[in-house]
XYZ file of C-alpha atoms in Angstrom:
315
model
C 4.006 -21.916 7.640
C 3.039 -18.353 7.018
C 5.824 -16.090 7.945
C 4.934 -13.104 10.138
C 6.976 -10.553 11.954
C 4.522 -10.462 14.840
C 4.828 -14.208 15.458
C 8.466 -13.984 15.738
C 7.900 -10.904 18.021
C 4.855 -11.711 20.139
C 5.371 -8.494 22.356
C 4.315 -6.296 19.481
C 7.470 -4.131 19.961
C 8.520 -2.851 16.576
C 12.165 -3.248 15.404
C 12.284 0.438 14.656
C 11.473 1.068 18.383
C 14.243 -0.832 19.902
C 17.142 -0.385 17.399
C 19.956 1.675 19.004
C 20.493 5.003 17.109
C 24.236 4.442 16.815
C 23.572 0.967 15.063
C 20.853 2.597 12.868
C 23.274 5.187 11.726
C 26.066 2.585 11.159
C 23.726 0.595 8.911
C 22.902 3.754 6.921
C 26.460 4.349 6.226
C 26.891 0.714 5.023
C 24.078 1.099 2.621
C 25.393 4.254 1.203
C 28.880 2.802 0.678
C 27.057 0.031 -1.269
C 25.618 2.487 -3.517
C 22.141 2.437 -2.035
C 20.778 5.482 -0.184
C 18.536 5.014 2.857
C 15.615 5.803 0.510
C 16.513 2.718 -1.498
C 17.649 4.493 -4.784
C 20.571 3.592 -6.997
C 20.082 6.787 -9.046
C 22.491 9.673 -8.719
C 21.065 12.925 -7.467
C 20.739 14.524 -10.749
C 18.844 11.719 -12.240
C 16.674 11.409 -9.138
C 15.795 14.982 -9.460
C 14.540 14.372 -13.076
C 11.912 12.013 -11.578
C 9.924 14.873 -10.076
C 6.308 14.787 -10.983
C 4.026 17.677 -12.086
C 1.114 17.796 -9.645
C -1.444 19.974 -7.923
C -1.468 20.609 -4.138
C -4.539 19.819 -2.231
C -6.063 20.378 1.095
C -6.009 16.700 2.018
C -3.932 16.248 5.271
C -2.526 19.673 5.366
C -2.734 19.607 9.085
C -0.817 16.386 9.405
C 2.932 16.141 10.439
C 4.481 14.017 7.562
C 6.516 10.978 8.155
C 10.003 11.454 6.828
C 10.862 10.373 3.302
C 13.492 8.232 4.689
C 11.072 6.236 7.018
C 8.438 5.949 4.305
C 10.942 4.438 1.945
C 12.943 2.294 4.221
C 10.246 0.655 6.489
C 8.008 -1.241 4.101
C 5.763 -4.390 3.889
C 6.281 -5.792 0.356
C 6.689 -9.544 0.679
C 7.577 -10.002 -3.040
C 10.922 -8.573 -1.906
C 11.040 -10.263 1.472
C 9.303 -10.324 4.811
C 11.717 -8.046 6.694
C 10.935 -4.249 6.984
C 14.184 -3.341 5.318
C 14.164 -6.090 2.668
C 12.253 -4.161 -0.018
C 14.563 -1.068 -0.047
C 17.527 -3.410 -0.550
C 16.049 -6.184 -2.824
C 13.950 -3.935 -5.091
C 16.757 -1.673 -6.445
C 17.102 -3.685 -9.711
C 13.347 -3.904 -10.317
C 12.423 -2.010 -13.579
C 9.015 -0.350 -13.476
C 9.371 1.013 -16.962
C 7.984 0.377 -19.486
C 4.694 -0.608 -17.870
C 1.234 -1.462 -19.003
C -1.825 -2.533 -17.082
C -4.344 -5.030 -18.539
C -7.987 -4.111 -18.099
C -10.216 -7.276 -18.208
C -13.463 -8.832 -17.179
C -16.859 -7.005 -17.140
C -15.925 -4.215 -19.347
C -17.152 -3.080 -22.831
C -13.706 -4.105 -24.299
C -10.595 -5.560 -22.781
C -7.551 -3.357 -23.268
C -4.302 -2.168 -21.830
C -3.079 1.146 -20.727
C 0.460 2.397 -20.389
C 1.603 4.227 -17.214
C 2.149 7.485 -19.276
C -1.560 7.359 -20.542
C -2.795 6.525 -17.058
C -1.152 9.619 -15.622
C -2.963 11.690 -18.086
C -6.487 10.489 -17.253
C -6.792 13.170 -14.595
C -4.570 15.859 -13.124
C -2.076 14.477 -10.667
C -2.716 15.605 -7.126
C -0.939 15.403 -3.829
C -3.063 13.686 -1.117
C -1.565 13.627 2.353
C -3.051 10.482 3.842
C -2.682 8.730 7.064
C -1.667 5.015 6.413
C -2.435 2.528 9.180
C -0.902 -0.980 9.032
C -2.667 -3.902 10.531
C 0.372 -4.593 12.490
C -0.305 -1.634 14.731
C 1.922 1.177 13.233
C 1.221 4.078 11.183
C 2.655 6.744 8.856
C 1.566 10.038 7.136
C 2.450 9.935 3.456
C 2.129 12.682 0.851
C 1.141 10.475 -1.967
C 0.936 11.892 -5.668
C -1.836 10.169 -7.795
C -5.111 10.322 -9.445
C -8.639 9.181 -8.454
C -9.189 5.456 -9.169
C -12.580 6.749 -10.586
C -10.870 8.321 -13.558
C -9.494 4.936 -14.654
C -12.927 3.191 -13.955
C -14.540 5.782 -16.253
C -12.012 5.146 -18.924
C -12.350 1.313 -18.668
C -16.024 1.495 -19.060
C -17.228 -1.387 -16.948
C -20.621 -3.006 -17.652
C -23.453 -3.401 -15.128
C -22.071 -6.865 -14.140
C -19.124 -5.304 -12.488
C -19.653 -5.410 -8.781
C -16.043 -5.592 -7.627
C -12.667 -4.666 -8.838
C -9.791 -7.175 -8.568
C -6.104 -5.894 -8.538
C -3.351 -8.267 -9.441
C 0.194 -7.271 -8.758
C 3.176 -8.018 -10.892
C 4.907 -11.262 -9.928
C 8.321 -12.384 -11.339
C 10.411 -14.640 -9.023
C 13.517 -13.894 -11.200
C 13.445 -10.260 -9.834
C 11.421 -10.650 -6.777
C 13.221 -12.792 -4.362
C 10.313 -12.975 -1.896
C 8.065 -14.368 -4.667
C 10.310 -17.531 -4.684
C 8.905 -18.456 -1.291
C 5.287 -19.579 -0.621
C 4.643 -16.920 2.006
C 1.504 -16.068 0.152
C -0.328 -17.592 -2.862
C 1.303 -15.498 -5.581
C 0.442 -13.200 -7.429
C -0.718 -10.780 -4.864
C -4.470 -10.116 -5.232
C -6.559 -7.440 -3.606
C -10.033 -6.087 -4.324
C -12.574 -3.401 -3.605
C -16.411 -3.099 -3.918
C -17.344 -0.880 -6.815
C -18.668 1.852 -4.640
C -15.506 1.781 -2.508
C -13.446 2.035 -5.625
C -15.519 5.042 -6.757
C -15.195 6.817 -3.508
C -13.220 10.072 -4.138
C -10.540 9.280 -1.424
C -9.500 6.110 -3.347
C -6.511 6.853 -5.550
C -3.881 5.195 -7.650
C -0.597 6.502 -6.447
C 2.261 7.045 -8.915
C 4.544 9.038 -6.568
C 5.251 10.259 -3.034
C 7.002 13.401 -1.827
C 6.631 14.874 -5.353
C 8.745 12.169 -7.000
C 7.930 8.914 -8.780
C 7.201 5.922 -6.565
C 10.355 4.191 -5.312
C 10.362 0.602 -6.135
C 9.961 -0.495 -2.496
C 6.695 1.575 -2.158
C 5.041 -0.094 -5.231
C 6.348 1.458 -8.338
C 5.073 2.403 -10.892
C 1.467 2.404 -9.595
C -0.270 1.243 -6.383
C -3.695 1.413 -4.793
C -4.165 3.661 -1.889
C -7.447 3.379 0.224
C -6.761 5.497 3.380
C -9.626 4.222 5.535
C -8.405 0.576 5.165
C -5.427 -1.228 6.533
C -2.323 -0.917 4.307
C -2.256 -4.530 3.062
C -5.306 -3.536 0.810
C -2.963 -1.188 -1.268
C -1.919 -3.581 -4.079
C 1.518 -2.642 -5.336
C 3.002 -2.646 -8.971
C -0.454 -3.277 -10.408
C -0.298 -5.188 -13.621
C -3.898 -6.219 -14.165
C -7.220 -4.745 -13.103
C -10.282 -7.122 -13.508
C -13.842 -6.024 -13.077
C -15.763 -8.975 -11.720
C -19.246 -9.906 -10.436
C -18.148 -11.894 -7.282
C -16.015 -10.800 -4.392
C -12.326 -11.427 -5.074
C -10.600 -14.148 -2.951
C -7.621 -11.880 -2.016
C -4.193 -13.101 -1.189
C -4.471 -12.416 2.704
C -7.965 -14.041 2.838
C -6.453 -17.156 1.281
C -3.659 -17.074 3.861
C -5.920 -16.523 6.964
C -9.509 -15.448 6.456
C -10.115 -15.216 10.259
C -7.316 -12.746 10.478
C -7.555 -10.718 7.283
C -11.015 -9.983 5.971
C -12.070 -8.603 2.660
C -13.074 -5.148 3.802
C -10.073 -4.507 6.289
C -11.537 -1.263 7.374
C -9.492 0.313 10.213
C -11.671 -0.421 13.153
C -10.308 -0.002 16.771
C -13.251 -2.029 18.070
C -12.178 -5.182 16.122
C -8.902 -6.558 17.224
C -6.672 -8.843 15.232
C -6.358 -12.246 16.824
C -2.689 -11.517 17.721
C -2.751 -7.846 18.705
C -4.987 -4.924 19.616
C -6.157 -2.436 16.964
C -7.154 0.172 19.598
C -3.923 2.130 19.265
C -0.938 2.635 17.066
C 2.715 3.523 16.915
C 3.540 6.372 14.530
C 6.793 5.509 12.760
C 9.442 8.143 13.237
C 7.933 9.675 16.260
C 10.818 8.566 18.431
C 11.557 5.727 21.017
C 9.700 7.426 23.852
C 6.603 8.717 21.980
C 3.311 7.248 23.123
C 0.921 5.244 21.150
C -1.891 7.109 19.270
C -5.527 6.240 19.736
C -6.840 4.567 16.442
C -9.908 6.011 15.011
C -12.741 4.181 13.072
C -12.068 4.259 9.400
C -8.650 5.814 10.292
C -10.591 9.013 10.782
C -12.029 9.257 7.442
C -15.608 9.441 8.635
C -17.047 10.346 5.301
C -16.886 6.697 4.076
C -19.124 5.442 6.891
C -22.201 5.717 4.683
C -20.622 2.907 2.433
C -21.255 0.437 5.285
C -24.635 1.619 6.622
C -26.477 -1.415 7.865
C -23.513 -3.764 7.912
C -22.178 -5.533 10.964
C -18.654 -4.347 10.941
C -17.761 -7.050 13.536
C -18.553 -9.682 11.044
C -17.646 -7.738 7.914
C -14.156 -6.973 9.026
């Protein structure tokens, strides 16, 4: 049976909302004693500083209040490393995201591979502060560092037969304990329509808070589509395939009536097990109220991509 935190917690109250502060601090201390910081790093401070990226600041999200680095890197959904929110930070510390190459396949002029270093040179790296809305009803504001997906698409040279892009995440049960359990049909697969992929907001993130991506956040490269629910953001991408037919994504395989292909943030379309009309901002505090969710997560400029579509059916 599909594991789901909300099935075990039908009230919808998040663990982060009910954990006593004293217990939380105690758990942080235990992690540090074990050699793992709350951000999930094993690296000493000096080496961690060497992982700083060169990037340009942008105006994206400059008015937003950032979710703390600690929260962004310790409260994650990454089922390859476990279904608990704290599992990825603990279980991914030994994952090695370098060296790394991505296979480019399908409807392209020529199949090829690209290394992470080459990928990062396809366009100047930029900081994009985006809101991230999880289908589970919580949200964050994250300062991603990355490049437009369009830059990779242009480099890949897709043919006219390419209508969609399929993203396949790395899958290795030897180093990913969650992948040993059939929670999903591994490897993790996600997809976008070509016009969605070419939209300027869509990026490939290689870092956050100015540093390389932590393992638990999808190192070394992940997809970020800010107007869609977070599960669309494939992590540790190992293959990108240009295809003619809509990809059958992992969550669609798990439950098509709950997780549609488009997965646009839409407060008017509830998930079968919880409302999507509001959200809880992680790190806002135990007594902070819920935030009203906006269509397309507030990124109204993407609305034209879905002109004429019934967003109740194409969810």
